[in-house]
mmCIF file of C-alpha atoms in Angstrom:
data_model
loop_
_atom_site.group_PDB
_atom_site.id
_atom_site.type_symbol
_atom_site.label_atom_id
_atom_site.label_comp_id
_atom_site.label_asym_id
_atom_site.label_seq_id
_atom_site.Cartn_x
_atom_site.Cartn_y
_atom_site.Cartn_z
ATOM 1 C CA MET K 1289 -0.371 -0.257 -0.312
ATOM 2 C CA THR K 1290 1.174 3.480 -0.810
ATOM 3 C CA THR K 1291 -0.465 5.598 1.485
ATOM 4 C CA THR K 1292 1.474 8.221 3.490
ATOM 5 C CA ASN K 1293 0.747 10.194 6.558
ATOM 6 C CA PRO K 1294 1.881 12.975 6.186
ATOM 7 C CA GLY K 1295 3.315 13.512 3.005
ATOM 8 C CA ARG K 1296 3.348 16.475 0.241
ATOM 9 C CA PRO K 1297 2.826 14.985 -3.100
ATOM 10 C CA SER K 1298 3.970 17.372 -6.089
ATOM 11 C CA GLY K 1299 1.671 20.417 -6.150
ATOM 12 C CA ILE K 1300 -1.562 21.050 -8.938
ATOM 13 C CA ARG K 1301 -0.291 22.544 -12.020
ATOM 14 C CA PHE K 1302 -3.657 25.378 -13.175
ATOM 15 C CA THR K 1303 -3.680 23.144 -16.228
ATOM 16 C CA ASP K 1304 -4.069 19.906 -13.915
ATOM 17 C CA ARG K 1305 -7.046 17.885 -14.560
ATOM 18 C CA VAL K 1306 -8.158 17.298 -10.908
ATOM 19 C CA PHE K 1307 -11.319 15.656 -9.966
ATOM 20 C CA VAL K 1308 -12.873 15.625 -6.261
ATOM 21 C CA ALA K 1309 -14.944 12.616 -5.255
ATOM 22 C CA GLY K 1310 -17.248 11.958 -2.462
ATOM 23 C CA VAL K 1311 -21.174 11.861 -1.189
ATOM 24 C CA ASN K 1312 -22.941 14.638 -0.251
ATOM 25 C CA GLY K 1313 -21.675 15.923 3.122
ATOM 26 C CA SER K 1314 -18.305 14.744 2.749
ATOM 27 C CA GLY K 1315 -16.542 18.093 2.278
ATOM 28 C CA LYS K 1316 -16.125 17.458 -1.058
ATOM 29 C CA SER K 1317 -17.884 21.188 -2.074
ATOM 30 C CA ILE K 1318 -15.314 23.213 0.420
ATOM 31 C CA LEU K 1319 -12.281 21.391 -1.347
ATOM 32 C CA ILE K 1320 -13.144 22.446 -4.664
ATOM 33 C CA ASN K 1321 -13.912 26.013 -3.208
ATOM 34 C CA HIS K 1322 -10.533 25.688 -1.375
ATOM 35 C CA LEU K 1323 -8.914 25.056 -4.265
ATOM 36 C CA ALA K 1324 -9.816 26.762 -7.012
ATOM 37 C CA THR K 1325 -9.300 30.422 -4.660
ATOM 38 C CA LEU K 1326 -5.146 29.353 -4.817
ATOM 39 C CA TYR K 1327 -5.388 29.630 -8.523
ATOM 40 C CA ARG K 1328 -3.813 33.028 -10.544
ATOM 41 C CA CYS K 1329 -6.051 32.226 -13.964
ATOM 42 C CA GLN K 1330 -9.326 33.268 -15.312
ATOM 43 C CA ILE K 1331 -11.834 30.656 -13.548
ATOM 44 C CA LEU K 1332 -15.336 29.630 -15.202
ATOM 45 C CA LEU K 1333 -17.887 28.166 -11.815
ATOM 46 C CA TYR K 1334 -20.456 25.693 -14.182
ATOM 47 C CA ASP K 1335 -22.936 25.677 -11.948
ATOM 48 C CA THR K 1336 -25.102 22.873 -13.207
ATOM 49 C CA LYS K 1337 -27.558 23.247 -10.148
ATOM 50 C CA ASP K 1338 -28.135 26.580 -9.502
ATOM 51 C CA GLU K 1339 -26.577 25.766 -5.740
ATOM 52 C CA PHE K 1340 -23.571 28.230 -5.859
ATOM 53 C CA THR K 1341 -23.116 32.106 -5.240
ATOM 54 C CA VAL K 1342 -19.700 34.111 -5.567
ATOM 55 C CA PRO K 1343 -19.161 37.014 -3.787
ATOM 56 C CA GLY K 1344 -18.779 39.557 -6.018
ATOM 57 C CA ALA K 1345 -19.829 37.967 -8.958
ATOM 58 C CA ASN K 1346 -22.973 38.308 -11.305
ATOM 59 C CA ALA K 1347 -24.036 35.482 -12.790
ATOM 60 C CA VAL K 1348 -25.099 34.953 -15.941
ATOM 61 C CA HIS K 1349 -27.875 32.183 -17.744
ATOM 62 C CA SER K 1350 -25.961 31.821 -21.120
ATOM 63 C CA PRO K 1351 -22.588 31.668 -22.335
ATOM 64 C CA GLU K 1352 -23.687 34.564 -24.895
ATOM 65 C CA ARG K 1353 -23.608 36.726 -21.687
ATOM 66 C CA ILE K 1354 -20.715 35.837 -20.321
ATOM 67 C CA ASP K 1355 -17.782 38.649 -19.690
ATOM 68 C CA TRP K 1356 -14.774 37.380 -21.176
ATOM 69 C CA ASN K 1357 -12.793 40.088 -19.001
ATOM 70 C CA GLU K 1358 -14.216 39.338 -15.766
ATOM 71 C CA ARG K 1359 -11.654 37.322 -13.214
ATOM 72 C CA ILE K 1360 -14.440 35.452 -12.234
ATOM 73 C CA ILE K 1361 -17.290 33.677 -14.384
ATOM 74 C CA HIS K 1362 -20.632 32.404 -12.505
ATOM 75 C CA LEU K 1363 -22.749 30.303 -15.230
ATOM 76 C CA ILE K 1364 -25.612 28.648 -13.745
ATOM 77 C CA ASP K 1365 -27.036 26.435 -16.665
ATOM 78 C CA ASP K 1366 -29.257 23.584 -14.364
ATOM 79 C CA GLY K 1367 -31.550 22.770 -17.217
ATOM 80 C CA GLY K 1368 -29.272 19.504 -18.751
ATOM 81 C CA ASP K 1369 -29.380 19.872 -22.175
ATOM 82 C CA LEU K 1370 -26.412 18.396 -23.462
ATOM 83 C CA ALA K 1371 -26.305 20.621 -27.507
ATOM 84 C CA GLU K 1372 -26.040 23.609 -24.915
ATOM 85 C CA THR K 1373 -23.428 21.763 -22.921
ATOM 86 C CA ASN K 1374 -21.620 20.666 -26.212
ATOM 87 C CA ARG K 1375 -21.740 24.409 -27.366
ATOM 88 C CA LEU K 1376 -20.932 25.901 -24.457
ATOM 89 C CA PHE K 1377 -17.217 23.398 -24.478
ATOM 90 C CA LYS K 1378 -16.748 24.392 -27.664
ATOM 91 C CA THR K 1379 -16.499 27.966 -27.420
ATOM 92 C CA LEU K 1380 -14.260 27.296 -24.230
ATOM 93 C CA TRP K 1381 -11.909 25.160 -26.444
ATOM 94 C CA GLN K 1382 -11.514 28.044 -28.777
ATOM 95 C CA ARG K 1383 -10.314 30.387 -25.905
ATOM 96 C CA LYS K 1384 -6.713 28.461 -26.611
ATOM 97 C CA VAL K 1385 -3.792 29.987 -24.685
ATOM 98 C CA GLY K 1386 -1.677 30.933 -28.509
ATOM 99 C CA ARG K 1387 -3.873 30.307 -30.278
ATOM 100 C CA THR K 1388 -6.935 33.191 -30.686
ATOM 101 C CA GLY K 1389 -4.944 35.834 -29.022
ATOM 102 C CA HIS K 1390 -5.780 34.629 -25.251
ATOM 103 C CA ALA K 1391 -2.247 35.765 -23.278
ATOM 104 C CA TYR K 1392 -4.253 33.962 -19.962
ATOM 105 C CA GLY K 1393 -5.656 30.484 -19.104
ATOM 106 C CA LEU K 1394 -8.584 29.723 -18.087
ATOM 107 C CA LEU K 1395 -9.942 27.045 -15.025
ATOM 108 C CA VAL K 1396 -13.207 25.446 -15.635
ATOM 109 C CA VAL K 1397 -14.922 24.281 -12.299
ATOM 110 C CA VAL K 1398 -17.873 22.431 -12.360
ATOM 111 C CA HIS K 1399 -18.778 20.580 -9.503
ATOM 112 C CA GLU K 1400 -21.221 17.340 -11.117
ATOM 113 C CA LEU K 1401 -18.851 16.013 -13.223
ATOM 114 C CA GLY K 1402 -21.891 13.746 -13.932
ATOM 115 C CA ASP K 1403 -23.435 16.391 -15.271
ATOM 116 C CA LEU K 1404 -22.323 17.239 -18.150
ATOM 117 C CA CYS K 1405 -22.994 13.784 -19.775
ATOM 118 C CA ALA K 1406 -26.117 13.377 -18.326
ATOM 119 C CA ASP K 1407 -24.359 10.630 -15.990
ATOM 120 C CA THR K 1408 -24.322 8.439 -18.909
ATOM 121 C CA PRO K 1409 -19.930 8.170 -19.121
ATOM 122 C CA GLY K 1410 -20.163 6.535 -23.403
ATOM 123 C CA GLY K 1411 -22.666 10.501 -23.883
ATOM 124 C CA THR K 1412 -20.035 12.626 -23.164
ATOM 125 C CA PRO K 1413 -20.284 16.125 -25.816
ATOM 126 C CA GLN K 1414 -17.631 16.124 -28.087
ATOM 127 C CA TRP K 1415 -16.436 19.480 -27.193
ATOM 128 C CA VAL K 1416 -16.232 18.601 -23.340
ATOM 129 C CA SER K 1417 -14.391 15.319 -24.655
ATOM 130 C CA VAL K 1418 -11.928 17.220 -26.859
ATOM 131 C CA TYR K 1419 -11.392 20.305 -24.441
ATOM 132 C CA ILE K 1420 -10.555 17.572 -20.915
ATOM 133 C CA ARG K 1421 -8.346 14.769 -23.324
ATOM 134 C CA LYS K 1422 -6.664 18.215 -25.055
ATOM 135 C CA GLY K 1423 -7.238 21.432 -23.103
ATOM 136 C CA ARG K 1424 -3.603 21.101 -20.582
ATOM 137 C CA ALA K 1425 -1.992 21.468 -23.226
ATOM 138 C CA HIS K 1426 -3.606 24.715 -25.067
ATOM 139 C CA GLY K 1427 -3.620 26.411 -20.602
ATOM 140 C CA LEU K 1428 -7.524 25.287 -20.044
ATOM 141 C CA GLY K 1429 -7.569 23.694 -16.975
ATOM 142 C CA LEU K 1430 -10.559 21.568 -14.571
ATOM 143 C CA LEU K 1431 -11.105 21.058 -11.890
ATOM 144 C CA ALA K 1432 -14.231 18.966 -11.085
ATOM 145 C CA GLY K 1433 -16.124 16.844 -8.489
ATOM 146 C CA SER K 1434 -18.950 14.264 -8.262
ATOM 147 C CA GLN K 1435 -20.629 12.208 -6.036
ATOM 148 C CA ARG K 1436 -21.389 9.691 -8.249
ATOM 149 C CA PRO K 1437 -17.820 8.903 -9.886
ATOM 150 C CA ARG K 1438 -19.096 5.937 -11.844
ATOM 151 C CA ASN K 1439 -21.179 8.757 -14.302
ATOM 152 C CA ILE K 1440 -18.685 10.602 -14.385
ATOM 153 C CA PRO K 1441 -16.810 10.703 -18.248
ATOM 154 C CA ARG K 1442 -14.960 7.977 -19.047
ATOM 155 C CA VAL K 1443 -11.912 10.307 -20.333
ATOM 156 C CA ALA K 1444 -11.914 12.373 -16.987
ATOM 157 C CA ARG K 1445 -11.157 9.139 -15.921
ATOM 158 C CA THR K 1446 -8.132 8.996 -17.360
ATOM 159 C CA GLU K 1447 -6.741 12.251 -17.659
ATOM 160 C CA SER K 1448 -7.021 13.666 -14.300
ATOM 161 C CA GLN K 1449 -3.680 14.105 -12.337
ATOM 162 C CA HIS K 1450 -4.518 14.532 -9.320
ATOM 163 C CA ILE K 1451 -7.863 12.255 -7.739
ATOM 164 C CA PHE K 1452 -8.905 13.085 -3.793
ATOM 165 C CA SER K 1453 -11.469 11.243 -2.062
ATOM 166 C CA PHE K 1454 -13.362 11.761 0.704
ATOM 167 C CA ALA K 1455 -13.966 9.340 3.842
ATOM 168 C CA GLY K 1456 -17.558 8.330 4.861
ATOM 169 C CA GLY K 1457 -18.543 6.291 2.437
ATOM 170 C CA PHE K 1458 -19.445 5.979 -1.292
ATOM 171 C CA ASP K 1459 -21.905 4.076 -3.254
ATOM 172 C CA PRO K 1460 -20.197 0.248 -3.604
ATOM 173 C CA GLU K 1461 -20.594 0.679 -7.445
ATOM 174 C CA ASP K 1462 -18.491 3.744 -6.804
ATOM 175 C CA VAL K 1463 -15.700 1.388 -5.038
ATOM 176 C CA PRO K 1464 -13.931 -0.054 -7.478
ATOM 177 C CA VAL K 1465 -13.793 3.062 -10.106
ATOM 178 C CA MET K 1466 -11.980 5.283 -7.313
ATOM 179 C CA ALA K 1467 -10.143 2.850 -6.033
ATOM 180 C CA GLY K 1468 -8.823 2.162 -10.247
ATOM 181 C CA MET K 1469 -8.031 6.221 -10.059
ATOM 182 C CA HIS K 1470 -5.969 5.937 -7.766
ATOM 183 C CA ARG K 1471 -4.255 3.081 -8.878
ATOM 184 C CA MET K 1472 -4.918 0.324 -5.761
ATOM 185 C CA GLY K 1473 -6.449 -2.489 -5.611
ATOM 186 C CA VAL K 1474 -10.068 -2.377 -3.747
ATOM 187 C CA PRO K 1475 -8.683 -3.499 -0.467
ATOM 188 C CA ASP K 1476 -6.176 -0.936 -0.149
ATOM 189 C CA PHE K 1477 -8.479 1.896 -0.916
ATOM 190 C CA GLU K 1478 -10.790 1.476 1.580
ATOM 191 C CA ARG K 1479 -8.183 0.733 3.766
ATOM 192 C CA GLY K 1480 -7.033 3.980 2.964
ATOM 193 C CA LEU K 1481 -10.219 6.000 3.029
ATOM 194 C CA ALA K 1482 -10.245 3.779 6.815
ATOM 195 C CA GLN K 1483 -7.379 5.463 8.164
ATOM 196 C CA ALA K 1484 -8.183 8.803 6.845
ATOM 197 C CA ALA K 1485 -11.263 8.739 8.921
ATOM 198 C CA LYS K 1486 -8.958 8.318 11.567
ATOM 199 C CA HIS K 1487 -8.289 12.488 11.074
ATOM 200 C CA GLY K 1488 -11.581 13.872 10.848
ATOM 201 C CA GLU K 1489 -14.749 13.406 9.074
ATOM 202 C CA HIS K 1490 -13.766 15.782 6.381
ATOM 203 C CA ALA K 1491 -10.008 13.879 5.271
ATOM 204 C CA TYR K 1492 -9.297 12.999 2.379
ATOM 205 C CA LEU K 1493 -6.834 10.817 0.491
ATOM 206 C CA TRP K 1494 -5.284 12.535 -2.360
ATOM 207 C CA TYR K 1495 -3.246 10.676 -5.922
ATOM 208 C CA ASP K 1496 -0.509 12.274 -7.659
ATOM 209 C CA ARG K 1497 -0.794 10.695 -10.579
ATOM 210 C CA ARG K 1498 2.856 12.654 -11.643
ATOM 211 C CA ALA K 1499 4.739 11.777 -7.637
ATOM 212 C CA ARG K 1500 3.107 8.164 -8.926
ATOM 213 C CA THR K 1501 1.686 8.407 -4.642
ATOM 214 C CA ASN K 1502 -1.525 7.801 -2.351
ATOM 215 C CA VAL K 1503 -1.238 10.306 0.562
ATOM 216 C CA ILE K 1504 -3.853 11.139 3.295
ATOM 217 C CA ARG K 1505 -4.605 14.591 4.170
ATOM 218 C CA PRO K 1506 -6.586 15.605 7.443
ATOM 219 C CA PRO K 1507 -9.352 18.080 7.343
ATOM 220 C CA LEU K 1508 -8.859 21.648 5.891
ATOM 221 C CA PRO K 1509 -8.240 24.002 8.967
ATOM 222 C CA PRO K 1510 -10.635 26.796 9.681
ATOM 223 C CA GLU K 1511 -8.209 29.729 8.735
ATOM 224 C CA LYS K 1512 -8.406 27.834 5.193
ATOM 225 C CA LEU K 1513 -12.154 27.499 5.250
ATOM 226 C CA ARG K 1514 -12.852 30.493 5.243
ATOM 227 C CA ILE K 1515 -11.079 31.094 1.804
ATOM 228 C CA THR K 1516 -14.115 30.377 -0.578
ATOM 229 C CA LEU K 1517 -14.608 30.482 -4.605
ATOM 230 C CA ALA K 1518 -17.875 30.386 -4.317
ATOM 231 C CA GLN K 1519 -21.011 29.192 -1.271
ATOM 232 C CA GLY K 1520 -23.589 27.174 -0.793
ATOM 233 C CA ILE K 1521 -27.629 28.547 -1.380
ATOM 234 C CA ASP K 1522 -30.514 26.831 -0.128
ATOM 235 C CA PRO K 1523 -32.171 26.465 -3.979
ATOM 236 C CA SER K 1524 -35.907 26.641 -2.061
ATOM 237 C CA GLN K 1525 -35.078 29.907 -2.028
ATOM 238 C CA HIS K 1526 -33.809 30.990 -4.464
ATOM 239 C CA ARG K 1527 -35.270 31.415 -8.271
ATOM 240 C CA THR K 1528 -33.818 31.907 -12.065
ATOM 241 C CA PRO K 1529 -34.227 35.654 -12.963
ATOM 242 C CA GLU K 1530 -36.651 37.275 -15.414
ATOM 243 C CA PRO K 1531 -35.732 38.103 -19.066
ATOM 244 C CA GLU K 1532 -36.265 41.405 -18.284
ATOM 245 C CA GLU K 1533 -33.846 41.327 -14.946
ATOM 246 C CA LEU K 1534 -31.190 39.652 -17.555
ATOM 247 C CA ARG K 1535 -31.621 42.365 -19.731
ATOM 248 C CA SER K 1536 -30.731 45.551 -16.920
ATOM 249 C CA ALA K 1537 -28.793 43.483 -15.544
ATOM 250 C CA PRO K 1538 -24.966 45.688 -15.348
ATOM 251 C CA GLU K 1539 -22.197 45.453 -17.536
ATOM 252 C CA SER K 1540 -19.209 44.376 -15.658
ATOM 253 C CA SER K 1541 -15.662 44.808 -16.105
ATOM 254 C CA GLY K 1542 -12.291 43.959 -14.975
ATOM 255 C CA GLU K 1543 -8.624 42.627 -15.964
ATOM 256 C CA ILE K 1544 -7.502 39.291 -16.210
ATOM 257 C CA PRO K 1545 -4.367 39.576 -14.610
ATOM 258 C CA GLU K 1546 -1.063 37.659 -16.529
ATOM 259 C CA ASN K 1547 -0.824 33.676 -15.663
ATOM 260 C CA SER K 1548 1.981 33.031 -13.774
ATOM 261 C CA GLY K 1549 2.829 29.682 -14.280
ATOM 262 C CA LYS K 1550 3.230 28.977 -10.529
ATOM 263 C CA THR K 1551 1.790 25.755 -8.988
ATOM 264 C CA VAL K 1552 -0.829 25.620 -7.114
#
């Protein structure tokens, strides 16, 4: 078993494919939102359930409404239309660094990666697959999570450089999937999660594909929990703005800092 504690993986590059898995309440979204704040590139939060708010950022409800001058973009798309998802990721793919005049990197954050293929891994839209598979070489990052790893796009399983699995229990059908992503047998993976659980309910197992190591990490300390990209909302208290409200929304502005090329 390669799990060590304590330990430190090699670090996350902004173009790496990062996948965070965990059941509801495990700490998955907290870690995703914290990791996103550490990137020094443009960030697009692709909110597929209309479940987040980003302080200081006005949410938009269609790709056409995106202001690409914004440092943080919050796009809400909870319709489940894969054709729309495909169109969005084609637009994202076209923002390749050095190919279309964009000098900065782009990170896409998706809290439920299964929504990008309607929970059918073989049904992943073409441009989603292209973005995941080829975007790393073109300044296009991906930070994603799922409560149901067996339903994520297959290409995400093979392309992820960093995999985080939270202690707290997986559906039995997800255990072999996650064990494979961690390059471990099922018994070793389950022992790793059990060891992580001893450090707290929000502890996790981190696999760094580059370093080929599995490392147990304790829960994020309180001071880091306060550093977050997005905050969860109560869907029952939230509604989609009417078209008139969208048309009257104020124009946004902002500068995109140059990508530093540093690791997270």
